[in-house]
Coordinates of C-alpha atoms and ligand atoms in Angstrom, one line a residue:
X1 CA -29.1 -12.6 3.4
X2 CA -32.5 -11.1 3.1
X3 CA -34.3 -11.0 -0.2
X4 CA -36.9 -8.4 -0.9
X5 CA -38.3 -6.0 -3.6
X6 CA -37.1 -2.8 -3.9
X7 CA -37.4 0.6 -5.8
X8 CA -35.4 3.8 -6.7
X9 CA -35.2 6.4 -4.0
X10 CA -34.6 10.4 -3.8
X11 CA -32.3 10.5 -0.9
X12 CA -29.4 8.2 0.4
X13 CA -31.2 7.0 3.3
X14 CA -34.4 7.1 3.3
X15 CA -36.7 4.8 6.1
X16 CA -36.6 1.3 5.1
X17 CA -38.7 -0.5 7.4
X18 CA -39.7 1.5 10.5
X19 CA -36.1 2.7 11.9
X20 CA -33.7 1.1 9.6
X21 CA -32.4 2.3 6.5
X22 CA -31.8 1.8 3.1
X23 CA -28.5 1.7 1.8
X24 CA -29.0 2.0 -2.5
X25 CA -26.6 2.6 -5.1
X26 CA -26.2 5.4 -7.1
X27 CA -26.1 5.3 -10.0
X28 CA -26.3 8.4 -13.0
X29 CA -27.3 10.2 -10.4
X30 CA -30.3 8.4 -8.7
X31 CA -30.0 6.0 -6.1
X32 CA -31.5 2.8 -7.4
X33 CA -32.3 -1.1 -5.5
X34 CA -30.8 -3.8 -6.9
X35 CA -32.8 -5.6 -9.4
X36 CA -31.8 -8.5 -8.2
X37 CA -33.8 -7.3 -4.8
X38 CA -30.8 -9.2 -2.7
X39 CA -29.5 -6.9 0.0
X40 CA -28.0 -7.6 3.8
X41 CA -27.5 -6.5 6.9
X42 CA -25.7 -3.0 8.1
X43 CA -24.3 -3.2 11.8
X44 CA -23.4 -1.2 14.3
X45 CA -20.1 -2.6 15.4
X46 CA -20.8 -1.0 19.2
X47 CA -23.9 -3.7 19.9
X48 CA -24.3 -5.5 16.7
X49 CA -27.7 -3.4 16.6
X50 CA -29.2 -3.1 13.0
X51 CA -28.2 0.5 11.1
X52 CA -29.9 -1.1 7.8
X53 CA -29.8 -3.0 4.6
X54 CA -27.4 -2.6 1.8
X55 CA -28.0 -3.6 -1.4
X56 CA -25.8 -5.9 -3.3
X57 CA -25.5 -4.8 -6.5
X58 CA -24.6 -7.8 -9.4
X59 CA -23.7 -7.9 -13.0
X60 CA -26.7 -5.7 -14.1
X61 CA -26.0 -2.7 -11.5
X62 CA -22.4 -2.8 -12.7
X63 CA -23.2 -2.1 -16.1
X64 CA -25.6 0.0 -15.7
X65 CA -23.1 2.1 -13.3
X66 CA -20.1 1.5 -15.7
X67 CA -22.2 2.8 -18.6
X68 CA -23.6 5.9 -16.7
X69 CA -20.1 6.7 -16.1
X70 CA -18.6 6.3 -19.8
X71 CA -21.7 8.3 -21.7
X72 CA -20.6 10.8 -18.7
X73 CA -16.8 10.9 -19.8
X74 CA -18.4 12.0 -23.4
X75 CA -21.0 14.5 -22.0
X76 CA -20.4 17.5 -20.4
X77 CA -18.0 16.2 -17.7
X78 CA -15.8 15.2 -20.4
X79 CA -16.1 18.7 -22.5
X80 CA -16.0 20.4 -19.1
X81 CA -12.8 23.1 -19.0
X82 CA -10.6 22.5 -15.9
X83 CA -11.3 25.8 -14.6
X84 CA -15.0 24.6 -13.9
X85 CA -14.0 21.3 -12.5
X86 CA -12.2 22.5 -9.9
X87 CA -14.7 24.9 -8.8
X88 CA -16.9 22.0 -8.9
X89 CA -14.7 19.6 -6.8
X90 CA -14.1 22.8 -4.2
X91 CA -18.1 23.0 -4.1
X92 CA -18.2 19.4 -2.8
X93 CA -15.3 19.8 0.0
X94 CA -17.8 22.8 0.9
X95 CA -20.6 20.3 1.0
X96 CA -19.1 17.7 2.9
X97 CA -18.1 20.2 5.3
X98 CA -21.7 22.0 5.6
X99 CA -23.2 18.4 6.1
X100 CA -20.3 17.4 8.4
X101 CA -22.2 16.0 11.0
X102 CA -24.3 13.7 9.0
X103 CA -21.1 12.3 7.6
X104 CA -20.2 12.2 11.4
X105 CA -22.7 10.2 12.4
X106 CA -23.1 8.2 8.9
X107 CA -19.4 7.2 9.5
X108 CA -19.4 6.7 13.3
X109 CA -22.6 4.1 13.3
X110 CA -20.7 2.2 10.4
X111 CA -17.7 1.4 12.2
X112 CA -18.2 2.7 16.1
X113 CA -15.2 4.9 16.1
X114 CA -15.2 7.6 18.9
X115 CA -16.4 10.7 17.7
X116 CA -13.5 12.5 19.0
X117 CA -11.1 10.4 16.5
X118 CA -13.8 10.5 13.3
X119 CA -14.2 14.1 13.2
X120 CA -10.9 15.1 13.6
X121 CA -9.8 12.7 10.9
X122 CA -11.8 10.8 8.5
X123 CA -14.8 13.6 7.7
X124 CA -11.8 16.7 7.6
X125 CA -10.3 14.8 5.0
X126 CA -13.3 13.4 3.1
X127 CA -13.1 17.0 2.3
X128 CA -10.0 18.3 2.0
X129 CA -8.8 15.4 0.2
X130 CA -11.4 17.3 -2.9
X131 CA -9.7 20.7 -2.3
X132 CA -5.9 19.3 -2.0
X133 CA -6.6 17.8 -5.7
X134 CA -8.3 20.2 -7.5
X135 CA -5.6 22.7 -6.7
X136 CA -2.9 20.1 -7.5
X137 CA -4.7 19.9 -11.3
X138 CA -4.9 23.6 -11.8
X139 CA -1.5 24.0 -10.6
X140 CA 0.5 21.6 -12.2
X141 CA 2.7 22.5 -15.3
X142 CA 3.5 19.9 -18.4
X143 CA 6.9 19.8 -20.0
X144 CA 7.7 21.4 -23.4
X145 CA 10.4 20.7 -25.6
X146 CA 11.6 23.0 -28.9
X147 CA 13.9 21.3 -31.3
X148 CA 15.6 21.9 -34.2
X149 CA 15.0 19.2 -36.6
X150 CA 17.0 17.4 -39.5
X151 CA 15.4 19.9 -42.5
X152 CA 16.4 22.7 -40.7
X153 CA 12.8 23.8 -39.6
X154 CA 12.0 23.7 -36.1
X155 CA 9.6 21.2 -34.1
X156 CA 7.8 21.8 -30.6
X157 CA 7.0 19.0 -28.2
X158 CA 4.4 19.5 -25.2
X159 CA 2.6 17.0 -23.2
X160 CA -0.8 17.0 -22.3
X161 CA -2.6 15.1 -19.5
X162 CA -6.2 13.3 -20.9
X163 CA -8.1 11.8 -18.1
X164 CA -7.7 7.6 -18.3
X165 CA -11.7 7.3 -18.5
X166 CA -14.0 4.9 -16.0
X167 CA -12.3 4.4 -12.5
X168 CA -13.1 1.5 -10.5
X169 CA -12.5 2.3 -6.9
X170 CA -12.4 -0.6 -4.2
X171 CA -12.4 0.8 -0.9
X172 CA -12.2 -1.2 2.4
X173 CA -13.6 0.0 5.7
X174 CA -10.9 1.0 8.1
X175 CA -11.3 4.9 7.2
X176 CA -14.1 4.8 4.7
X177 CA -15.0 7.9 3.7
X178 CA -10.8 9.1 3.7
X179 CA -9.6 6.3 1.7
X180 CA -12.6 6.6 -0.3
X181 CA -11.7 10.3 -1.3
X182 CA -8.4 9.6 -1.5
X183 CA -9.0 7.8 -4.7
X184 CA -11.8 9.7 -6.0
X185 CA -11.1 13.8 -5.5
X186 CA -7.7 13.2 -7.6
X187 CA -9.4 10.6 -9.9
X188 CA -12.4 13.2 -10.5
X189 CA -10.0 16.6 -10.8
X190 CA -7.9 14.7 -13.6
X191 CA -11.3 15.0 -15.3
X192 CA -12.2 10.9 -14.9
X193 CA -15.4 9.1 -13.6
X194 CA -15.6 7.2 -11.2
X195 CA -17.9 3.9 -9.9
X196 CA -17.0 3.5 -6.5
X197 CA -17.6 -0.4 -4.6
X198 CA -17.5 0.7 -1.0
X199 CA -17.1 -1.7 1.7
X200 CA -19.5 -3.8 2.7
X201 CA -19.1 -3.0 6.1
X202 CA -19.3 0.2 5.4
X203 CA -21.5 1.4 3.1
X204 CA -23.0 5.1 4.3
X205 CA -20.5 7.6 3.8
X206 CA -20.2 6.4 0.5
X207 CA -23.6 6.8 -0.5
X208 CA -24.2 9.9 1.5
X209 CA -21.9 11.8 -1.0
X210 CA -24.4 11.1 -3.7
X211 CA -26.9 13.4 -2.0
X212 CA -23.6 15.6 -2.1
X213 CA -22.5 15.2 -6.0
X214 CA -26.2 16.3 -6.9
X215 CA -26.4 19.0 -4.7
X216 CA -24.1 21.0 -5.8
X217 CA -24.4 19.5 -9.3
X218 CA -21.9 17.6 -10.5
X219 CA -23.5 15.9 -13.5
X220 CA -25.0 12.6 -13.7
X221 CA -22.9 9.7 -13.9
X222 CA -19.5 11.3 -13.0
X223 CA -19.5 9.3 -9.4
X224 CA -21.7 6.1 -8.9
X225 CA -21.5 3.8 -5.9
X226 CA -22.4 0.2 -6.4
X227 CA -22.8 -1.9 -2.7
X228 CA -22.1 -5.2 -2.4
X229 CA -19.5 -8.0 -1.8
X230 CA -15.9 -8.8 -3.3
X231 CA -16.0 -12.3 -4.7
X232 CA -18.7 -13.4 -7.1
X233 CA -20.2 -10.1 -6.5
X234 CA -19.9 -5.9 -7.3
X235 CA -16.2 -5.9 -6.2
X236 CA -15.5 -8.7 -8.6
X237 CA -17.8 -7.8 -11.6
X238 CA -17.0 -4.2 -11.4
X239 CA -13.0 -5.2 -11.7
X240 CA -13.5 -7.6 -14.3
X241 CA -15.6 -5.1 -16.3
X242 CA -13.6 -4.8 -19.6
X243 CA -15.0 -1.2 -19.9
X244 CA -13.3 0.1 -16.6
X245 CA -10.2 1.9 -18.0
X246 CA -8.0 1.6 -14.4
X247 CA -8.8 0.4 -11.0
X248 CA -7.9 1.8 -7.9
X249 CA -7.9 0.0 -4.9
X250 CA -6.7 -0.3 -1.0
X251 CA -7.4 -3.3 0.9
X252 CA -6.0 -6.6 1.7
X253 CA -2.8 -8.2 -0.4
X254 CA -4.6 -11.3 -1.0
X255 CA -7.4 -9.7 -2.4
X256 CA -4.9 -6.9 -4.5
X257 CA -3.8 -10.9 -6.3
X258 CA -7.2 -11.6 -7.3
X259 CA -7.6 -8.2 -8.4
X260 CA -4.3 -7.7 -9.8
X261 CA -5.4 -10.7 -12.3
X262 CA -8.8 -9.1 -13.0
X263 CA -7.2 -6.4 -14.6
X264 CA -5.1 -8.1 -16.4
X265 CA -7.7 -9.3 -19.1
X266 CA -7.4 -5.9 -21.2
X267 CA -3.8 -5.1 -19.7
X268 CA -5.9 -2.5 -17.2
X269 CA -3.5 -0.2 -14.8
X270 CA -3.8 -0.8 -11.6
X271 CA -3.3 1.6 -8.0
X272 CA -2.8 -0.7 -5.1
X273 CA -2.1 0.2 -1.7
X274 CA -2.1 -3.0 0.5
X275 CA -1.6 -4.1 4.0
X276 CA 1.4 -4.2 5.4
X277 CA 3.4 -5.2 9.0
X278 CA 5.0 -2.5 10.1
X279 CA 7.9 -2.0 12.5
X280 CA 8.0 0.8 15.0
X281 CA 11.4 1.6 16.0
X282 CA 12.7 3.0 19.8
X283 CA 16.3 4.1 20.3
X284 CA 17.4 4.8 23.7
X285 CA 17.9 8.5 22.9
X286 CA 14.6 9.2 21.8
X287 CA 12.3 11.8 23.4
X288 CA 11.0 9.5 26.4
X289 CA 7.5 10.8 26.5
X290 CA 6.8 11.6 22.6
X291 CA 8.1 8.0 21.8
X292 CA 5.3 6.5 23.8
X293 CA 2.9 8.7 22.8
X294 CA 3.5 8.2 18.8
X295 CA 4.2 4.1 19.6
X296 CA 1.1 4.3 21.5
X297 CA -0.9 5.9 18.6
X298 CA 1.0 4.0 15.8
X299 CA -0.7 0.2 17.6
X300 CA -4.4 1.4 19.5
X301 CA -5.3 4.2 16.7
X302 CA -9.1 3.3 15.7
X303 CA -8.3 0.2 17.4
X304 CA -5.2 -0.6 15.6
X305 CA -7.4 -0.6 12.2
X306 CA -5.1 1.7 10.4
X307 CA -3.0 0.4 7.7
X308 CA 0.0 2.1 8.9
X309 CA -0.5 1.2 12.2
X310 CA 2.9 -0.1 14.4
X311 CA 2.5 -4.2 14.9
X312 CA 6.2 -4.6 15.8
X313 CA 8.2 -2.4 18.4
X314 CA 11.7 -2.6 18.5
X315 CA 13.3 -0.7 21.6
X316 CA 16.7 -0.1 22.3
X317 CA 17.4 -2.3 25.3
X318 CA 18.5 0.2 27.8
X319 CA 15.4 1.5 27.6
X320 CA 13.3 -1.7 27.3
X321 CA 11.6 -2.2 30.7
X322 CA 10.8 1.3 31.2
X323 CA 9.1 1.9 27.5
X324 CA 7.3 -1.9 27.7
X325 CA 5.6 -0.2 31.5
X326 CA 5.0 3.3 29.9
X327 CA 3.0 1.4 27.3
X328 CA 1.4 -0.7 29.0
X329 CA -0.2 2.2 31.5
X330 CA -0.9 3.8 28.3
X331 CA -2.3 0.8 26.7
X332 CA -4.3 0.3 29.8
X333 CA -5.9 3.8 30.0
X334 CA -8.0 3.9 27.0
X335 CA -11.1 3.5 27.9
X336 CA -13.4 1.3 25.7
X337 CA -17.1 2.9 25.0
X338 CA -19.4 5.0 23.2
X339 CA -18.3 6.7 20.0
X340 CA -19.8 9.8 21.9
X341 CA -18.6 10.0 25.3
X342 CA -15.8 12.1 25.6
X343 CA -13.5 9.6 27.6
X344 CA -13.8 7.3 25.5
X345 CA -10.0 5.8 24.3
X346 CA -11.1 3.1 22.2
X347 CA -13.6 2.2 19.7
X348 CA -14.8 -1.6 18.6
X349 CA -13.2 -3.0 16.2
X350 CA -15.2 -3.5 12.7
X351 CA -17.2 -6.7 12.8
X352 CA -17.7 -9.8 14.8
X353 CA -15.7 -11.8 12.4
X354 CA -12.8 -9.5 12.0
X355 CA -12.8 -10.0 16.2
X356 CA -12.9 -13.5 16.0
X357 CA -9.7 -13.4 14.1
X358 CA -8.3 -11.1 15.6
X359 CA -9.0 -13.2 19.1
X360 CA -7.6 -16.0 17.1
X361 CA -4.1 -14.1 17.0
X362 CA -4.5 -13.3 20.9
X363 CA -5.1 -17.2 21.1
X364 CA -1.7 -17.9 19.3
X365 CA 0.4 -15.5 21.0
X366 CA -0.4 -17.8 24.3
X367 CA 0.0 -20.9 22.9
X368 CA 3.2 -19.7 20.7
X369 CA 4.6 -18.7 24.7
X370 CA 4.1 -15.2 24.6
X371 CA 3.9 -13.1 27.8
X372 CA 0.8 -11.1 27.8
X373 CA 1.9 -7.9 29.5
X374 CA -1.2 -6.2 29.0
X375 CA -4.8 -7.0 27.1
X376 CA -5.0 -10.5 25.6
X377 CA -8.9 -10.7 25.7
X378 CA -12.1 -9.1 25.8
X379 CA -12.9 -6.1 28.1
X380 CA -15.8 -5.9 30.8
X381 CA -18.8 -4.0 29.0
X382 CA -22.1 -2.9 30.4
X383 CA -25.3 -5.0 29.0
X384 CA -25.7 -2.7 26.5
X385 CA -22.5 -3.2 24.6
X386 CA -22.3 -6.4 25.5
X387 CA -22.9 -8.1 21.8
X388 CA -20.3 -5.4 20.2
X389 CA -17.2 -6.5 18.7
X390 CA -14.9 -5.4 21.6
X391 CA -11.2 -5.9 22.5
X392 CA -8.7 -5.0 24.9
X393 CA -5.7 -3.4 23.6
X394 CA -2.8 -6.1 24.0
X395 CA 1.3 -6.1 23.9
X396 CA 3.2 -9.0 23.9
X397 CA 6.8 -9.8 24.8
X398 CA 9.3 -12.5 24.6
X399 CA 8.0 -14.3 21.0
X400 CA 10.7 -15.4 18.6
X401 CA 10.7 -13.0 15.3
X402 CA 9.1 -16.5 13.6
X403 CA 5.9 -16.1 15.6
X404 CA 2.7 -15.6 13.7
X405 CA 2.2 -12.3 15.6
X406 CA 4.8 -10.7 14.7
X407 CA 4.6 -12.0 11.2
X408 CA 1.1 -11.8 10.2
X409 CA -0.6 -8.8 9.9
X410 CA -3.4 -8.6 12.6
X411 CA -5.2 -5.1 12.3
X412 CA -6.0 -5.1 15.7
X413 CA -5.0 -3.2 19.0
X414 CA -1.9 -5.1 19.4
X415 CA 1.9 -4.8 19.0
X416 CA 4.6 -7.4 20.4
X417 CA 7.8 -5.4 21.8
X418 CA 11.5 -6.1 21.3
X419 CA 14.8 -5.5 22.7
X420 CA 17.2 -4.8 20.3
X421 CA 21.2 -3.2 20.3
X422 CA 22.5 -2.0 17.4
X423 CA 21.5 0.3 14.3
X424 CA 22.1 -2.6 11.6
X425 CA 20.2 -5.3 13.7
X426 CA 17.0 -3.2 14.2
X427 CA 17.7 -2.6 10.3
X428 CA 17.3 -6.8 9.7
X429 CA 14.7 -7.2 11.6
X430 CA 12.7 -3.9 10.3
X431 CA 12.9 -5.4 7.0
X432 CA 12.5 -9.2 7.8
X433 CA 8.8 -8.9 6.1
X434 CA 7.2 -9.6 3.1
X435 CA 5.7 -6.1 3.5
X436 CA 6.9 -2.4 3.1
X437 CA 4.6 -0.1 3.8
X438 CA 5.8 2.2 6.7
X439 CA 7.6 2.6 9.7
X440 CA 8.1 5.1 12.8
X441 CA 11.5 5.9 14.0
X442 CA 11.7 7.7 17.5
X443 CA 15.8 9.2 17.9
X444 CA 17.2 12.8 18.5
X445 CA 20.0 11.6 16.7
X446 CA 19.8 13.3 13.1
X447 CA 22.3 11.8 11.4
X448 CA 21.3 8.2 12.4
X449 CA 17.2 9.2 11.2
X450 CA 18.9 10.2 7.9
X451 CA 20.7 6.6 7.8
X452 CA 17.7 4.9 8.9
X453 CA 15.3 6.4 6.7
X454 CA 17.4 5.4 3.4
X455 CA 18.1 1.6 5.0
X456 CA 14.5 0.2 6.3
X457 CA 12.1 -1.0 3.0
X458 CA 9.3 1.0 3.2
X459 CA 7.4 4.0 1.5
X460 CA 6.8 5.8 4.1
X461 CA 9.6 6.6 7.2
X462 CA 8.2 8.8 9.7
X463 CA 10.7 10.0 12.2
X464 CA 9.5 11.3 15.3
X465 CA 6.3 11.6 14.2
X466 CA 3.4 8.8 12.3
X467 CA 0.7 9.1 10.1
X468 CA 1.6 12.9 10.0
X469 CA 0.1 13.8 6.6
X470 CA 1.1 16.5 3.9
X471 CA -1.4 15.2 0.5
X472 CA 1.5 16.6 -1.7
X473 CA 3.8 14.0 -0.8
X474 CA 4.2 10.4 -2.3
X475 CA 2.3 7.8 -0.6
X476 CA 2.4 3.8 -0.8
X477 CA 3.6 0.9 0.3
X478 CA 7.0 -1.2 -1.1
X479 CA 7.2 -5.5 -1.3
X480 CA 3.8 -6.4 -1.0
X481 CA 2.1 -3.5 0.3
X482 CA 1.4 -1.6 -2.6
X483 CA 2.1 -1.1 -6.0
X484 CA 2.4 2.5 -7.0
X485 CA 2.1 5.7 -5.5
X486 CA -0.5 8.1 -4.9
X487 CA -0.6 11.8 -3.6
X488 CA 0.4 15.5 -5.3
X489 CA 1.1 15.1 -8.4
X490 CA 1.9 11.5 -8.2
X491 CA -1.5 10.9 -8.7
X492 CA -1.3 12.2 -11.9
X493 CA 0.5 9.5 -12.7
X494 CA -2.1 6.9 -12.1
X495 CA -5.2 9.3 -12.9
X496 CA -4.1 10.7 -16.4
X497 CA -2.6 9.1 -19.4
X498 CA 0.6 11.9 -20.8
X499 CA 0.4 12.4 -24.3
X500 CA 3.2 14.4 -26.5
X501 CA 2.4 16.5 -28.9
X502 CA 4.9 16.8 -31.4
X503 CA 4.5 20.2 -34.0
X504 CA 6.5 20.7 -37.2
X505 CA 7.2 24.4 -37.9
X506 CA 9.4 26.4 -40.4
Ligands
NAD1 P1 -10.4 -6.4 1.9 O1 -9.3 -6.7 0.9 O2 -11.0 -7.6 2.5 O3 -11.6 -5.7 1.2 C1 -11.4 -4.4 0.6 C2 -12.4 -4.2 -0.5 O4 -12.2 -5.2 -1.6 C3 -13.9 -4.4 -0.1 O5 -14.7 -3.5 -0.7 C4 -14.2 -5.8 -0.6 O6 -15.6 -6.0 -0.8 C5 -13.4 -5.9 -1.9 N1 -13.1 -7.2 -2.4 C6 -12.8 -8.3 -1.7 N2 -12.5 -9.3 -2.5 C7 -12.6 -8.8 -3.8 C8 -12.4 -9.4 -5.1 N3 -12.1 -10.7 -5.2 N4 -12.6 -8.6 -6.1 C9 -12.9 -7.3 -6.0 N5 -13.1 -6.7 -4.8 C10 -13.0 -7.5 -3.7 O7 -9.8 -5.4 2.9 P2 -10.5 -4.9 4.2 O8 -10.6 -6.0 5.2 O9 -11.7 -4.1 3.8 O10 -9.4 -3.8 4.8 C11 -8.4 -4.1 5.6 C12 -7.1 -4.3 4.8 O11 -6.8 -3.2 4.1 C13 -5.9 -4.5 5.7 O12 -5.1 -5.5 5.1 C14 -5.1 -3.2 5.6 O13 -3.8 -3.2 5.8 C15 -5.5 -2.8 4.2 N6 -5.4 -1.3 4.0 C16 -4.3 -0.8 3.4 C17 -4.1 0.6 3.3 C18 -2.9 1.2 2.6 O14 -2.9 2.4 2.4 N7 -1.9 0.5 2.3 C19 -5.1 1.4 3.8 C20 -6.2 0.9 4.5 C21 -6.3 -0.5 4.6
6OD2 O1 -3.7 9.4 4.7 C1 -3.9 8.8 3.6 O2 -4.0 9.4 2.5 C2 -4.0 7.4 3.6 N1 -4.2 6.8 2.4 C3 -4.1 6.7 4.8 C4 -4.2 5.3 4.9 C5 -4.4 4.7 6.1 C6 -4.6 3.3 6.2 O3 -5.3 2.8 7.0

C-alpha cells in the first residue's frame, strides 16, 4: 500500500504520475482523494503491469458519500416527477453507449477479458440495464381496492411505491460494470440514491460513470462511488452505516454473512445474490453439438468467472466418452491471449491471488485422484504475458461427489464430468449442494425439461440454453446463493417500500 497526498479532480481519470492513473471517488458529484491519502495498486490482470492507483476510501469518505446521497433524496432528485427520471436514466444508457469504447477499454484493462466477450456483454448491458428499468417504473401499475365499509360509506385503498432512500451497492469484479448496473439502474428509476463500493479489483468502470451521471446531469449526490477494501474498510463502513436505508450486494456467501450481520444493526433489508456451484446436466438425447457448445460456455465463459457458470457436468452415460472428447477439443481450442486479438478464446483470470487458489483446487483434484483429461496447469505464454494471471481451462473425471472440486466453488475455467443413468439420480446429485443458484439442462425431451425444471433447487433452470437473459424475469439464487430476487418488477420489491392508502368517502 502506497501512501500519498492527494486532491479533488475534474475527470475520472485523470494522469497520476506520468502514465498511470488515478482512480477517485465520487462523491456529490466531484471526484475527491481520500483524506486519508491511502490508496493501492490497479493491475492489469494480462501482465500484472500497473493501470493505476485507487483510493481507499475510510470512515470519513463514507459519510461524506452517505450524506451527499441523503440531502440528494430531499433535493430535487427526491421532488423529481417519474416522467423526468426516466428520461434521465434513458440519457445515461445513451451515454454509456456514446462513450462505449472508453468503458471498453476501462473494463478490459481491469480484468483482461477479450474484447470480443466485453463488448458484446458487459458494456451492452451497463446500458441497457438503465433503459430496461426506467421503462419497468413508468410501466408498472399499483393495486387499488374500493370497499364498502361498516357505516355504509365507501373507502378506497391504492398503493403507492416511495423509493427506500440511500442504497449501498457492493459489487464484485467478475462483470463489473453489469452487475454494477444491475443494482443501480432499478435502484435509481425507483427514485433512490445510491453510493456504490465497487471492487477493488476493479475500480474503472465504476468511476467512469461519474463523468457519465454529470454529463447528462443527473444531480449531485444521486450516485457516488467510494473505492476501497471489504473488511475494516469502505465495503464494511459503508454497510454498517446506520443511515444506509438497504444494501444490495453480489459477491461471495461468506462475505453476504458478515454483511448479512451488518445490516442487521437497524433491521436494514438486504439484496444478496451469492456464489453458487452449479450442475450442468447432459441427457443422451440432447442436441449433440448445442450441448457442448452451451456446457462449453457454461465452465470457460470469462474464464469460468461467471457466477452462473457450470462447475459440475452430469452426462447421461451413453453419451459419456464422446461428450468428455468433444469437450475437451473444445476446452483445448481456446486460445489464451490479448483482450484484443481476435482469436483470442480465453482471457486471464482476475488477480494473482484469485490464480493461486484457483491452482490450489487444480493441486487437489491430483492429489484427491482425479484424472486430468485436459488443462490442470498453466499455459505456455510469450515473455510479455508471462507475469499475468493465466490458466489453462481444465476438466476432470473420475472424483467421488465428496471431492473438494466438485464441492467447492472454484470460479475458474474448470468443471469435473460425470456419468450418470436415470432422471431421479441426476436430480440427487443436482441438488447435493449447499447452493442453488442455477443450472443448465441440455434434452429434446419436453416433458422430462418440464419435470426437471420443477425438481432441481435452483432459481434459475435454463434448458437448452444458459445465461440467456430477458431483464423482466426473476433472477437469484436459492440455499445459500442468494436471498431475494431481482429483475422486472421484482426489483420493485427490494427498491421501493409499498405503502396503502386507505380513503374514507361518503
Ligand atoms: P467478494 O465477496 O470477495 O467481494 C465482493 C465485494 O464485497 C467487493 O467489493 C469486496 O470489497 C466487498 N467486501 C468484502 N468483504 C466485505 C465486508 N466484510 N463487508 C463489506 N464488503 C465486503 O466476491 P468477489 O471475489 O468480488 O466475487 C466473486 C464471488 O461473487 C463468487 O463467489 C461469485 O459466485 C459471486 N457472484 C455471484 C453472483 C450472483 O449473481 N449470484 C454474480 C457475480 C458473482
Ligand atoms: O445477467 C444478470 O443480470 C446477472 N446478474 C448476471 C450475473 C452473473 C454472474 O456472474
Amino acid at each position: 500500500m502506497t501512501q500519498v497526498n492527494l486532491s479533488t479532480a475534474d475527470s475520472a481519470g485523470d494522469v497520476g504520475s506520468r502514465d498511470a492513473r488515478e482512480f477517485r471517488h465520487f462523491i456529490n458529484g466531484a471526484f475527491v482523494g481520500s483524506a486519508s491519502g491511502k490508496r493501492f495498486d490497479n493491475r492489469n490482470p494480462v501482465d500484472s503491469s500497473l493501470i493505476g492507483y485507487v483510493h481507499e476510501g475510510g470512515r470519513a469518505e463514507v459519510d461524506a458519500a452517505v450524506a451527499a446521497a441523503r440531502a440528494a433524496l430531499e433535493g430535487p432528485w427526491g421532488r423529481m416527477p417519474v416522467t423526468q427520471r426516466v428520461e434521465l436514466l434513458y440519457k445515461v444508457a445513451d451515454e454509456i453507449n456514446r462513450r462505449f469504447d472508453d468503458f471498453l477499454a476501462a473494463e478490459v484493462a481491469d480484468t483482461g477479458k477479450p474484447v470480443s466477450l466485453a463488448s458484446h456483454i458487459d458494456i451492452p448491458r451497463g446500458a441497457a440495464n438503465f433503459k430496461v428499468f426506467a421503462d419497468i417504473i413508468k410501466n408498472v401499475p399499483t393495486e387499488t381496492f374500493p370497499f364498502a365499509t361498516p357505516d355504509g360509506g365507501e373507502a378506497l385503498n391504492y398503493a403507492v411505491r416511495s423509493p427506500r432512500g440511500v442504497i449501498g451497492v457492493v459489487c464484485p469484479w467478475n462483470l463489473p460494470l453489469l452487475l454494477m448496473t444491475w443494482k443501480v439502474g432499478p435502484a435509481l428509476a425507483c427514485g433512490n440514491t445510491v453510493v456504490v463500493k465497487p471492487s477493488e479489483e476493479t475500480p474503472a468502470t465504476a468511476t467512469l460513470l461519474g463523468e457519465v451521471m454529470n454529463a447528462v446531469g443527473i444531480p449531485k449526490g444521486v450516485y457516488n462511488v467510494v473505492h476501497g477494501l471489504g473488511p475494516d474498510s469502505a465495503g464494511a463502513f459503508l454497510t454498517s452505516h446506520r443511515d444506509v436505508n438497504a444494501i444490495t450486494f453480489t459477491g461471495e456467501t461468506r462475505t453476504g454473512e458478515a454483511i448479512m450481520a451488518a445490516a442487521a444493526k437497524g433491521l436494514r433489508p438486504v439484496s444478496f445474490e451469492l456464489g453458487g456451484k452449479n450442475a450442468g446436466i447432459v441427457f443422451a438425447d440432447a442436441d449433440f453439438d448445442a450441448a457442448v457448445d452451451g456446457i462449453a460456455r457454461a465452465a470457460f465463459a470469462n474464464c469460468g468467472q461467471v457466477c452462473l457458470g457450470t462447475e459440475r457436468v452430469y452426462v447421461q452415460r451413453p453419451i459419456f466418452e464422446k461428450f468428455v472428447a468433444a469437450l475437451k477439443a473444445k476446452a483445448e481450442s481456446l486460445k489464451p491471449g490479448l483482450p484484443q486479438d481476435k482469436d483470442t478464446g480465453i482471457g486471464p483470470l482476475i488477480s494473482q491471488e484469485h490464480r493461486s487458489k484457483v491452482l490450489s483446487y487444480y493441486d487437489k483434484a491430483r492429489q484427491e485422484g482425479a484424472t486430468v483429461v485436459t488443462g490442470g496447469g498453466v499455459p505456455q505464454m510469450p515473455d510479455a504475458l508471462k507475469e499475468g494471471s493465466w490458466v489453462q481451462p481444465t476438466i476432470w473425471t473420475g472424483l467421488p461427489e465428496t471431492a473438494s472440486v466438485v464441492r467447492e466453488e472454484i470460479f475458474g475455467p474448470c468443471c469435473h464430468i460425470a456419468p450418470f443413468d436415470t432422471e431421479d439420480e441426476v436430480i440427487r446429485l443436482a441438488n447435493d449442494t449447499p447452493y442453488g443458484l442455477c443450472t443448465t439442462i441440455w434434452t429434446q425431451d419436453l416433458s422430462r425439461a418440464h419435470r426437471m425444471a420443477t425438481r432441481i433447487e435452483v432459481g434459475l433452470c435454463w434448458i437448452n440454453s444458459w445465461f440467456l437473459r430477458d431483464l423482466r424475469t426473476p433472477f437469484g439464487g436459492s440455499k445459500q446463493s442468494g436471498i431475494g430476487r431481482e429483475g422486472g418488477v421484482h426489483s420493485l420489491e427490494f427498491y421501493t417500500e409499498l405503502r396503502n392508502v386507505c380513503i374514507k368517502y361518503s
